[in-house]
Short mmCIF file of C-alpha atoms in Angstrom, two decimals:
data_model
loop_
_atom_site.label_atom_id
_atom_site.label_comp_id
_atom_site.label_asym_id
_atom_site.label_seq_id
_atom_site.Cartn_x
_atom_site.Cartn_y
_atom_site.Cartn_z
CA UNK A 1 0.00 0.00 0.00
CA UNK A 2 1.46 3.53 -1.06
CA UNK A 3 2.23 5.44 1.96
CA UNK A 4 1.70 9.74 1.90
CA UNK A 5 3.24 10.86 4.59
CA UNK A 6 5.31 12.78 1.70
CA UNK A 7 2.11 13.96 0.32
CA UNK A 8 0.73 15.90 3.28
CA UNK A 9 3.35 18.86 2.97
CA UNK A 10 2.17 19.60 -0.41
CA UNK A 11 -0.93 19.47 -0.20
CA UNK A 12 -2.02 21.55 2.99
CA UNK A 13 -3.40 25.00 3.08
CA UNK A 14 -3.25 27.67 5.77
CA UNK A 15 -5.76 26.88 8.87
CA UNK A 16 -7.70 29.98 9.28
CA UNK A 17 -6.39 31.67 12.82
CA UNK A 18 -9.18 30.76 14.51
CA UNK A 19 -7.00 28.33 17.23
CA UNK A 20 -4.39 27.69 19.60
CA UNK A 21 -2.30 24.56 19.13
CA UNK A 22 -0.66 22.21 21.26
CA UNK A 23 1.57 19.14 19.97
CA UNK A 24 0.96 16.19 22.47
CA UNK A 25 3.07 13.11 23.09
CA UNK A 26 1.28 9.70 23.27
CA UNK A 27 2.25 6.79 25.02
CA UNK A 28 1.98 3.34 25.30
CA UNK A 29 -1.28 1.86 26.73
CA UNK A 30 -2.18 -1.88 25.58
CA UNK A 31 0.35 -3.42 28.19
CA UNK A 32 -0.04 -0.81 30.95
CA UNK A 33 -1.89 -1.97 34.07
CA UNK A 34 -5.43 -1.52 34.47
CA UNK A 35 -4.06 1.66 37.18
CA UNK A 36 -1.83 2.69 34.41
CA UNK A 37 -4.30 2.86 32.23
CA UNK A 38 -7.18 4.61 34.88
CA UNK A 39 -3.56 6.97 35.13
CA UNK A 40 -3.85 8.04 31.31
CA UNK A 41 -7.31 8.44 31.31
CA UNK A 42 -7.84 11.07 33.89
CA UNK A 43 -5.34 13.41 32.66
CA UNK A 44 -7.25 13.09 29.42
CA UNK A 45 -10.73 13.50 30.77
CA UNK A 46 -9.11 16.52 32.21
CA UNK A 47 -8.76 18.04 29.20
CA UNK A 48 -12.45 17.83 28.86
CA UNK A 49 -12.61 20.09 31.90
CA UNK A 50 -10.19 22.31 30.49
CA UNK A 51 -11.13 22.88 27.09
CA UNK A 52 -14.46 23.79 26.77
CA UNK A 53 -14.47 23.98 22.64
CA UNK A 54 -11.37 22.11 21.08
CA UNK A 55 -10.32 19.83 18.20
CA UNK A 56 -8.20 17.16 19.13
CA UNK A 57 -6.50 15.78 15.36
CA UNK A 58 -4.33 12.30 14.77
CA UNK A 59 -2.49 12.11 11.61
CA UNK A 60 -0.90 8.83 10.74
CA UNK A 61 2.76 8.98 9.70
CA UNK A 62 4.60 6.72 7.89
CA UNK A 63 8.71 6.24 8.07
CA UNK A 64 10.58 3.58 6.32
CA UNK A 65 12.85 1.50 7.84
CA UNK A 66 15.10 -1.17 6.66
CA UNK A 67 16.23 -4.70 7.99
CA UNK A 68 18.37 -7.15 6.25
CA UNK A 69 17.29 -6.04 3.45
CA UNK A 70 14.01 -6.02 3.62
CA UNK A 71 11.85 -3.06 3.68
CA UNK A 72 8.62 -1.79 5.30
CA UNK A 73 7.03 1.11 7.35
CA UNK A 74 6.27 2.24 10.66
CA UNK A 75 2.95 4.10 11.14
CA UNK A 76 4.07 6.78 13.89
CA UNK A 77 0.85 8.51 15.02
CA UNK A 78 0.96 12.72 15.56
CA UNK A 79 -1.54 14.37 17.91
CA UNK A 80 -2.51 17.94 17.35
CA UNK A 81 -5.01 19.75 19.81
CA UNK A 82 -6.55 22.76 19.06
CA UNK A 83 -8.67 25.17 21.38
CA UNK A 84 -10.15 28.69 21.00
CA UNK A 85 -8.89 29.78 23.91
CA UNK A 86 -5.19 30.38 25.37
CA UNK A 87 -4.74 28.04 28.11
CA UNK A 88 -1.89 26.86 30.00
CA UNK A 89 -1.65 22.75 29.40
CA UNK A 90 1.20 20.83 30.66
CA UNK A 91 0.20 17.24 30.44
CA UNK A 92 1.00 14.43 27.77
CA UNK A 93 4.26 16.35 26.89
CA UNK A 94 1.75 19.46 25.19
CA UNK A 95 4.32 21.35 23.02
CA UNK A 96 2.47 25.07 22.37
CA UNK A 97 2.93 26.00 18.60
CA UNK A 98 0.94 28.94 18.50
CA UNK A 99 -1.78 29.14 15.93
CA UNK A 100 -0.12 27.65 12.70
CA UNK A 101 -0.49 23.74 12.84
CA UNK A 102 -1.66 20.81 11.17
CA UNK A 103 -4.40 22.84 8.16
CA UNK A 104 -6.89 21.02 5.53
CA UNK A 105 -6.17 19.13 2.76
CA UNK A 106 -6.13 20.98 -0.49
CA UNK A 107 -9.48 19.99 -1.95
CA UNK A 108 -9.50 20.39 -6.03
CA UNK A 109 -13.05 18.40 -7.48
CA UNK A 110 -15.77 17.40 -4.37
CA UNK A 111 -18.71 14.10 -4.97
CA UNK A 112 -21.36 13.82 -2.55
CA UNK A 113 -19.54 10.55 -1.14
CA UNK A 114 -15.77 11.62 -1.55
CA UNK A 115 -13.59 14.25 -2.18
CA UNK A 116 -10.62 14.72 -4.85
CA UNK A 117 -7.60 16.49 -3.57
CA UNK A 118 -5.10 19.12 -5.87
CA UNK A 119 -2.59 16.53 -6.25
CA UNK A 120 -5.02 13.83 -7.70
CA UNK A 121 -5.67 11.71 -4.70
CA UNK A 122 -9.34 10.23 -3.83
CA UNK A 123 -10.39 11.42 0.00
CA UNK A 124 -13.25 10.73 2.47
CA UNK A 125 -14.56 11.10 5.80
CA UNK A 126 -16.57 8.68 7.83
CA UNK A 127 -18.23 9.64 11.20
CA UNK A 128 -17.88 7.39 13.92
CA UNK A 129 -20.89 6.45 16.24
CA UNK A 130 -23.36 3.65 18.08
CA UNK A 131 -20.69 3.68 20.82
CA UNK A 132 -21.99 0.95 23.24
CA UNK A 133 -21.59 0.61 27.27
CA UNK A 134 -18.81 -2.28 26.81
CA UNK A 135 -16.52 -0.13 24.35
CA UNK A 136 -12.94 -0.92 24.64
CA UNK A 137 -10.90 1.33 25.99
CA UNK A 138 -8.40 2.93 23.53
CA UNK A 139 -10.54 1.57 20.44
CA UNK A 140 -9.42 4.48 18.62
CA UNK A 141 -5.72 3.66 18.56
CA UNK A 142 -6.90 0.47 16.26
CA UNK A 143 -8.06 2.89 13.24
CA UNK A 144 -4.62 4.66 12.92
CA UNK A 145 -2.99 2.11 10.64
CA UNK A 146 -5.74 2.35 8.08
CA UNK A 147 -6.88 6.43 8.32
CA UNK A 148 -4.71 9.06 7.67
CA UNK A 149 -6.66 11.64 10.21
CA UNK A 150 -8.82 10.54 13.22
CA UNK A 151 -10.99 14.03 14.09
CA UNK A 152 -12.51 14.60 17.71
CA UNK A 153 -14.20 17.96 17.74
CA UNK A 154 -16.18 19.07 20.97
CA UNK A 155 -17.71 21.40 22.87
CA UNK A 156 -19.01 21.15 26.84
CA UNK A 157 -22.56 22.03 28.23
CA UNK A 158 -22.79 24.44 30.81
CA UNK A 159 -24.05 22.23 33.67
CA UNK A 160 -27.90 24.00 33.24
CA UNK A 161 -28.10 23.30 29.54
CA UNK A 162 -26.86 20.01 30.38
CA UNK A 163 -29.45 19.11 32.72
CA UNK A 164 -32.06 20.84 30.82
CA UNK A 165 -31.05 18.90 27.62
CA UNK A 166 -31.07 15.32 29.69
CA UNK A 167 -34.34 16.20 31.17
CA UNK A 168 -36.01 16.78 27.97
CA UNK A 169 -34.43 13.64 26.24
CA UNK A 170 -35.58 11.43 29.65
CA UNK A 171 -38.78 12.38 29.75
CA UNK A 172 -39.60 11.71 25.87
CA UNK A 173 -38.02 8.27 26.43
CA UNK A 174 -39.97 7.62 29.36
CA UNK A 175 -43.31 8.36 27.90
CA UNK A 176 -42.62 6.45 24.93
CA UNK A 177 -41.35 3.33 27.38
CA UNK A 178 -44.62 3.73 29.31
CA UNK A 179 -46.65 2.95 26.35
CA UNK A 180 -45.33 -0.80 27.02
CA UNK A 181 -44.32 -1.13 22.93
CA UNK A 182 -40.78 0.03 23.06
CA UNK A 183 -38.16 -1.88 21.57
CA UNK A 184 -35.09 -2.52 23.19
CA UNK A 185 -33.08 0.11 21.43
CA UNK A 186 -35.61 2.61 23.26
CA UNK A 187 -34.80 1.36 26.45
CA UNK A 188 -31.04 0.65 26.06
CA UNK A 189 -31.01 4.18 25.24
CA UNK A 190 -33.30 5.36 28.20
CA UNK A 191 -30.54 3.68 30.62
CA UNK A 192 -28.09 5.70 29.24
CA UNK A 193 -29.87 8.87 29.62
CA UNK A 194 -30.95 8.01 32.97
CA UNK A 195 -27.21 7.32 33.76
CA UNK A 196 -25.95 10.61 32.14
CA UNK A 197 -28.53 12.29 34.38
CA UNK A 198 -26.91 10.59 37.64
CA UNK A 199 -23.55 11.92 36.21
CA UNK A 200 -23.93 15.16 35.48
CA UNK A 201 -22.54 17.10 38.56
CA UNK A 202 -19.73 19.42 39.67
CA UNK A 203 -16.90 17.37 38.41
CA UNK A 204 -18.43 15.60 35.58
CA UNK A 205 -19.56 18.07 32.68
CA UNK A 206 -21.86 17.15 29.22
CA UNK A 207 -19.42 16.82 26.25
CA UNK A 208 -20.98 17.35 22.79
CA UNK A 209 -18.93 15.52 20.34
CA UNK A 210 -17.86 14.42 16.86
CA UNK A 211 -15.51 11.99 16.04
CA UNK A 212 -14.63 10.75 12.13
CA UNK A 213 -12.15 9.41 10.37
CA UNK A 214 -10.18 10.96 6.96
CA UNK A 215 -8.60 8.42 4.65
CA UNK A 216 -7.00 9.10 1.69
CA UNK A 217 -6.42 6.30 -1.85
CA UNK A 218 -4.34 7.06 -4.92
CA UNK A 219 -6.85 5.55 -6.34
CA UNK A 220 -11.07 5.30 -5.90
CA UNK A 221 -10.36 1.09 -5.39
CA UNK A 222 -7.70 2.21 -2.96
CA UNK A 223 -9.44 4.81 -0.93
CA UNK A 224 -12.56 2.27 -0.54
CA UNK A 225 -10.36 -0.62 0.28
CA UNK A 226 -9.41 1.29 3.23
CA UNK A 227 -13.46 2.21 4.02
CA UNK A 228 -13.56 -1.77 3.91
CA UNK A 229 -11.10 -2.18 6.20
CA UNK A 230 -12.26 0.67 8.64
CA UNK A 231 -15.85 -0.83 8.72
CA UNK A 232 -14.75 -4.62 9.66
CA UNK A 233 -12.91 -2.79 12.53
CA UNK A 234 -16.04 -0.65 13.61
CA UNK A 235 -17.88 -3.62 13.36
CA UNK A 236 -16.13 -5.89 15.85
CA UNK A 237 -16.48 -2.97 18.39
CA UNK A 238 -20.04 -2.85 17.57
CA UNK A 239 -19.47 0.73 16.37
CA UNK A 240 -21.12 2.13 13.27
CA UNK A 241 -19.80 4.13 10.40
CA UNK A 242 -21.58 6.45 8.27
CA UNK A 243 -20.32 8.41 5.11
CA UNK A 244 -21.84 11.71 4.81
CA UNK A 245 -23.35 12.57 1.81
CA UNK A 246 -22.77 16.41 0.35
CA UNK A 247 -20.66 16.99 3.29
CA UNK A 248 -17.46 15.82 2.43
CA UNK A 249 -15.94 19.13 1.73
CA UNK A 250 -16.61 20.75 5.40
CA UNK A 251 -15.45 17.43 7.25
CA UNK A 252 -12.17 17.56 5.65
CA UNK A 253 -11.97 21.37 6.54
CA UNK A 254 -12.51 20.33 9.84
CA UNK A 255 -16.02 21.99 10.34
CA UNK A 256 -19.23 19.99 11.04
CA UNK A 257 -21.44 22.98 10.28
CA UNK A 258 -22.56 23.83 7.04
CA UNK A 259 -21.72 27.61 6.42
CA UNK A 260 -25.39 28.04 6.72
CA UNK A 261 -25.05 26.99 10.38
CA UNK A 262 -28.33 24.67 11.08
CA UNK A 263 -27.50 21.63 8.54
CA UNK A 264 -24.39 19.55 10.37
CA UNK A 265 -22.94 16.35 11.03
CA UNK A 266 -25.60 14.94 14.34
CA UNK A 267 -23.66 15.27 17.23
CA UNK A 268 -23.11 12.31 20.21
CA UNK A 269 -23.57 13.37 24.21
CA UNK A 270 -21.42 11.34 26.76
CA UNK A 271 -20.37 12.51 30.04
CA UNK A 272 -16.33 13.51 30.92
CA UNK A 273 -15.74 10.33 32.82
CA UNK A 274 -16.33 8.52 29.52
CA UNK A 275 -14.73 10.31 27.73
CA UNK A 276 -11.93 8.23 29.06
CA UNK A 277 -12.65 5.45 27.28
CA UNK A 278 -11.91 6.86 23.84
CA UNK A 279 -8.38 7.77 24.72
CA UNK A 280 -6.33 8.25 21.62
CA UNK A 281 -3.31 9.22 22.46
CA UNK A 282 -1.63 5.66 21.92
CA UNK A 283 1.76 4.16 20.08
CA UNK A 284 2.56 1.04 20.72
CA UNK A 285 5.75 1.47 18.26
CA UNK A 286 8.98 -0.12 20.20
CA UNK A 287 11.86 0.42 16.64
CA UNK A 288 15.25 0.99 18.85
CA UNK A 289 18.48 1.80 16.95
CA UNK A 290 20.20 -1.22 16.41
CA UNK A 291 17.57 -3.40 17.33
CA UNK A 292 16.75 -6.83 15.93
CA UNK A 293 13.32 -7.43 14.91
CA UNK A 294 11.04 -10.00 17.16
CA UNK A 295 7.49 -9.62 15.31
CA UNK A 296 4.69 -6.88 14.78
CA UNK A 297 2.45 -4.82 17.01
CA UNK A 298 -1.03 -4.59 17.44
CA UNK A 299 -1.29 -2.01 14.88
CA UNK A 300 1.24 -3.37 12.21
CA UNK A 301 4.68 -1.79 12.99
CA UNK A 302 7.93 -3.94 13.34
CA UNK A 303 8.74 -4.35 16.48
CA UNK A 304 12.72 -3.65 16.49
CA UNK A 305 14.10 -4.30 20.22
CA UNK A 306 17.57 -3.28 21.22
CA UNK A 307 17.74 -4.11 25.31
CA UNK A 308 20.86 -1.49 25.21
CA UNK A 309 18.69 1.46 24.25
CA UNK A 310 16.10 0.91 27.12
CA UNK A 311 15.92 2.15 30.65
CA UNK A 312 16.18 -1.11 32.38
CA UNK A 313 18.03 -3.56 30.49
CA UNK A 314 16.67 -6.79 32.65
CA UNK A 315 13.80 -8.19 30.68
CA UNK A 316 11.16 -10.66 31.37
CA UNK A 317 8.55 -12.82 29.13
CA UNK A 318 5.52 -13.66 30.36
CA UNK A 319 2.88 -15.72 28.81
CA UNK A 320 0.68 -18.84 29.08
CA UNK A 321 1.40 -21.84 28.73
CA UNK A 322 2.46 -22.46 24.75
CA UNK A 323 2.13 -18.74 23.69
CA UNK A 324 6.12 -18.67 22.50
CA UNK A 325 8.01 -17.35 25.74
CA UNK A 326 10.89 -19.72 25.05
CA UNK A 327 10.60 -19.46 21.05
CA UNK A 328 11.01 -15.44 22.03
CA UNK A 329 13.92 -16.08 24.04
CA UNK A 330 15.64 -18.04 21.33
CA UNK A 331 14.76 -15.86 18.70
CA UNK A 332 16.12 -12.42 20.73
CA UNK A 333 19.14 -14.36 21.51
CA UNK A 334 20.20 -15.77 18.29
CA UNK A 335 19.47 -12.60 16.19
CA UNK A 336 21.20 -10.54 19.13
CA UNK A 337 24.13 -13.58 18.27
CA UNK A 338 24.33 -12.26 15.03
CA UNK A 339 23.83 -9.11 15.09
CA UNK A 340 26.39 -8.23 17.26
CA UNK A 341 28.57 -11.39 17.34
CA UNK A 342 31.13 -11.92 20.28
CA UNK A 343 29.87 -8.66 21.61
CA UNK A 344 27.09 -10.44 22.96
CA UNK A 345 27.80 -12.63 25.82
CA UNK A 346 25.13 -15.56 26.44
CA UNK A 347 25.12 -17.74 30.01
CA UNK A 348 22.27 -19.50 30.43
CA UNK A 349 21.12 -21.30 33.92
CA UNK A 350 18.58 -24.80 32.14
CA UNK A 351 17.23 -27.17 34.74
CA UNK A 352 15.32 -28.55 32.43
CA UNK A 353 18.02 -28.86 29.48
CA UNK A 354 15.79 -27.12 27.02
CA UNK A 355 18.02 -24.63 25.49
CA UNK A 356 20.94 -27.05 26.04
CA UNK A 357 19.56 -29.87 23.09
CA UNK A 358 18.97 -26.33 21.12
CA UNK A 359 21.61 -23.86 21.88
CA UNK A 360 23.70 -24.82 18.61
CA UNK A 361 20.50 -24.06 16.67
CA UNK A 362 20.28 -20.62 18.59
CA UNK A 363 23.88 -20.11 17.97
CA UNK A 364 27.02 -22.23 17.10
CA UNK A 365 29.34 -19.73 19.14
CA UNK A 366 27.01 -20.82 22.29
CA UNK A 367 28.30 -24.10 24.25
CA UNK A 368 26.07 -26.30 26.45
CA UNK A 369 27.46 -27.94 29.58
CA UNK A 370 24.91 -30.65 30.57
CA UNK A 371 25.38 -32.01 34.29
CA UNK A 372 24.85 -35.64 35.20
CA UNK A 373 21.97 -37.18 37.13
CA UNK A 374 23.48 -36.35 40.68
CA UNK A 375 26.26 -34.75 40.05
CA UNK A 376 26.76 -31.19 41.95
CA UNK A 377 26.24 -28.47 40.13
CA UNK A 378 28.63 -25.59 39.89
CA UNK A 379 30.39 -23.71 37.57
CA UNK A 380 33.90 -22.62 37.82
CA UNK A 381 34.28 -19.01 36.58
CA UNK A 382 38.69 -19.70 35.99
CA UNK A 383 37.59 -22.59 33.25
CA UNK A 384 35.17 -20.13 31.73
CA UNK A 385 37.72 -17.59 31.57
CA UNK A 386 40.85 -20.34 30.23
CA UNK A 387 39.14 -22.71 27.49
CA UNK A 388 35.94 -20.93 26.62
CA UNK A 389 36.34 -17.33 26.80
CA UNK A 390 33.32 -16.58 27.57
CA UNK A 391 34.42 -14.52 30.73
CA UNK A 392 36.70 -12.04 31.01
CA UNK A 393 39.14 -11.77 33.75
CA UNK A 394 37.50 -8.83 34.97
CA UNK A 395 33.87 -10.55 35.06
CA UNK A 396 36.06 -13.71 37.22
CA UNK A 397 37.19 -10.81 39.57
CA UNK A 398 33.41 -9.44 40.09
CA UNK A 399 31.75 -12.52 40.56
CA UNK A 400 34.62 -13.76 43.32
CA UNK A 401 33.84 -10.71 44.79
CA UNK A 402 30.47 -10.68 44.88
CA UNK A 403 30.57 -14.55 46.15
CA UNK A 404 33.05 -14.39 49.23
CA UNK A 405 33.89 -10.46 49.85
#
């Protein structure tokens, strides 16, 4: 699949002045803790408190990489947010950049389903909504490899129009309930309500919202290739995706108004809190310098680990039973093997002799000592140093030391 990151720098025009914008940072989030996670999602709800009318924009950017010779790309997701007023942000890494930031694609020829930009390229935007009580949290995140803008535009409800606009929306679902013929959409929906009602309250605030995504084809076949793929992902999140008709033009210009201000886009209610749950700010991208490359992610990227560029060098795999801990291990040690050759230092402790009946598969530079039924176990660090050289005399010194001194 053609990748554009190359193609959004020529074909952007100016962003009226109309905002303030704020780079954020994202961060990782499918194998945080459940507290990490809760962590994440307040400081984003919070932004919800903050910003009372914002835009919050995810562009998907694409980078080339190379490994043995083979070639691919890593999808590196950029978060914009936007707000009409000057506020002081500090969370998520929020870099200010003033009011020129990500603009609109340059549309040349517009169809009532899709768009055609300047440089040739087929465009469209499809709103995002049906989002159910069991949504999964960062769903978002799973869109980014095949959408080339994710769009969250909102505006709060003072706290009186909020409960005003509940009220009214209750009370025509509970008459129509009371009639004893609603279906079970009507009452789903009448649990919600009721819910937002219970909400609504000094620290949780009524948060109109639109959320849509932008994808772009080099061709019509390509561009709707990518609607396919978008709408197998709503649909496994029970979400539901809608194409606009004659409204293509003010999606993409980031408006869902019509300039005659009462035909627009229908807008979705949800209350701060769950907000949360549509927390976008994700990359689950791990490509280190030097690394050697172990599989994919979630959302399609190599994964290209170098233990040397991380924090905390000590690693552990976890995993049930038959899931590939000790394939893993194998595989991270044998391309580490060659990668970096004698640099790399392997000493294994294997009760159970499994990586001794493989370890010249994993390697042929790595030796297996395998002790006898009974025999004590031990290994002397001089013999290491003499015949094998697989310590130094330096490492012999250390480990004494740590041993006796």
């Amino acid at each position: 699949m053609t990748r554009i990151s190359a193609i959004f720098a020529q074909t952007r025009r100016d962003t009226p002045e109309e905002f303030f914008w704020w780079k954020l940072e994202p961060t990782p989030f499918e194998l945080l803790s459940d507290q990490e996670r809760d962590v994440l999602k307040i400081e984003f709800v919070k932004i919800f408190h903050t910003v009372e009318e914002g835009i919050l924009i995810c562009q998907s950017k694409w980078q080339k990489y190379e490994y043995e010779g083979e070639e691919g790309y890593v999808n590196y997701p950029e978060f914009y947010l936007g707000t009409k007023k000057q506020i002081e942000l500090t969370t998520f890494g929020a870099a200010p950049l003033g009011q020129k930031s990500t603009t609109p694609l340059e549309i040349g020829e517009v169809a009532p389903d899709h768009v055609v930009l300047r440089n040739g390229w087929f465009g469209q935007a499809a709103v995002l909504s049906g989002y159910s009580s069991i949504l999964k949290e960062g769903v978002l995140a799973e869109f980014f490899p095949v959408t080339d803008e994710l769009v969250l535009i909102w505006n709060t409800l003072s706290r009186s129009n909020a409960v005003s606009l509940v009220d009214r929306v209750r009370n025509r679902l509970e008459e129509i309930t009371s009639t004893g013929s609603a279906s079970v959409t009507t009452i789903q929906k009448l649990f919600k309500v009721r819910t937002l009602a219970a909400n609504i309250g000094a620290s949780v605030t009524l948060v109109k919202f639109w959320c849509y995504l932008i994808y772009l084809g080099q061709t019509n076949d390509e561009m709707l290739a990518k609607r396919n793929e978008i709408a197998d992902i709503a649909r496994r999140h029970l979400l539901l995706v809608d194409v606009p008709r004659f409204f293509q033009r003010e999606l993409f210009n980031y408006h869902v108004h019509s300039e005659l201000g009462f035909i627009g886009i229908r807008p979705r209610f949800a209350d701060s809190l769950s907000m949360g749950t549509l927390y976008p700010l994700i990359s689950e991208n791990l490509v280190n310098a030097g690394g050697v490359f172990l599989g994919r992610s979630a959302t399609g990227s190599p994964i290209m680990f170098n233990p040397w560029q991380q924090p905390n060098q000590n690693i552990v795999i976890l995993g049930e039973t038959g899931s590939g801990k000790s394939m893993t291990a194998k595989v991270l040690l044998r391309r580490l093997k060659e990668k970096y050759g004698k640099d790399v230092r392997v000493i294994g402790l294997d009760p159970e002799n499994e990586y001794v009946d493989s370890s010249s598969y994993i390697h042929p530079d790595i030796m297996a000592y395998r002790m006898a039924p009974g025999e004590e176990l031990g290994l002397d660090p001089f013999k290491l140093m003499r015949t094998d050289n697989v310590l130094r005399e330096e490492d012999v010194a250390d480990l004494l030391a740590e041993f006796y001194l």
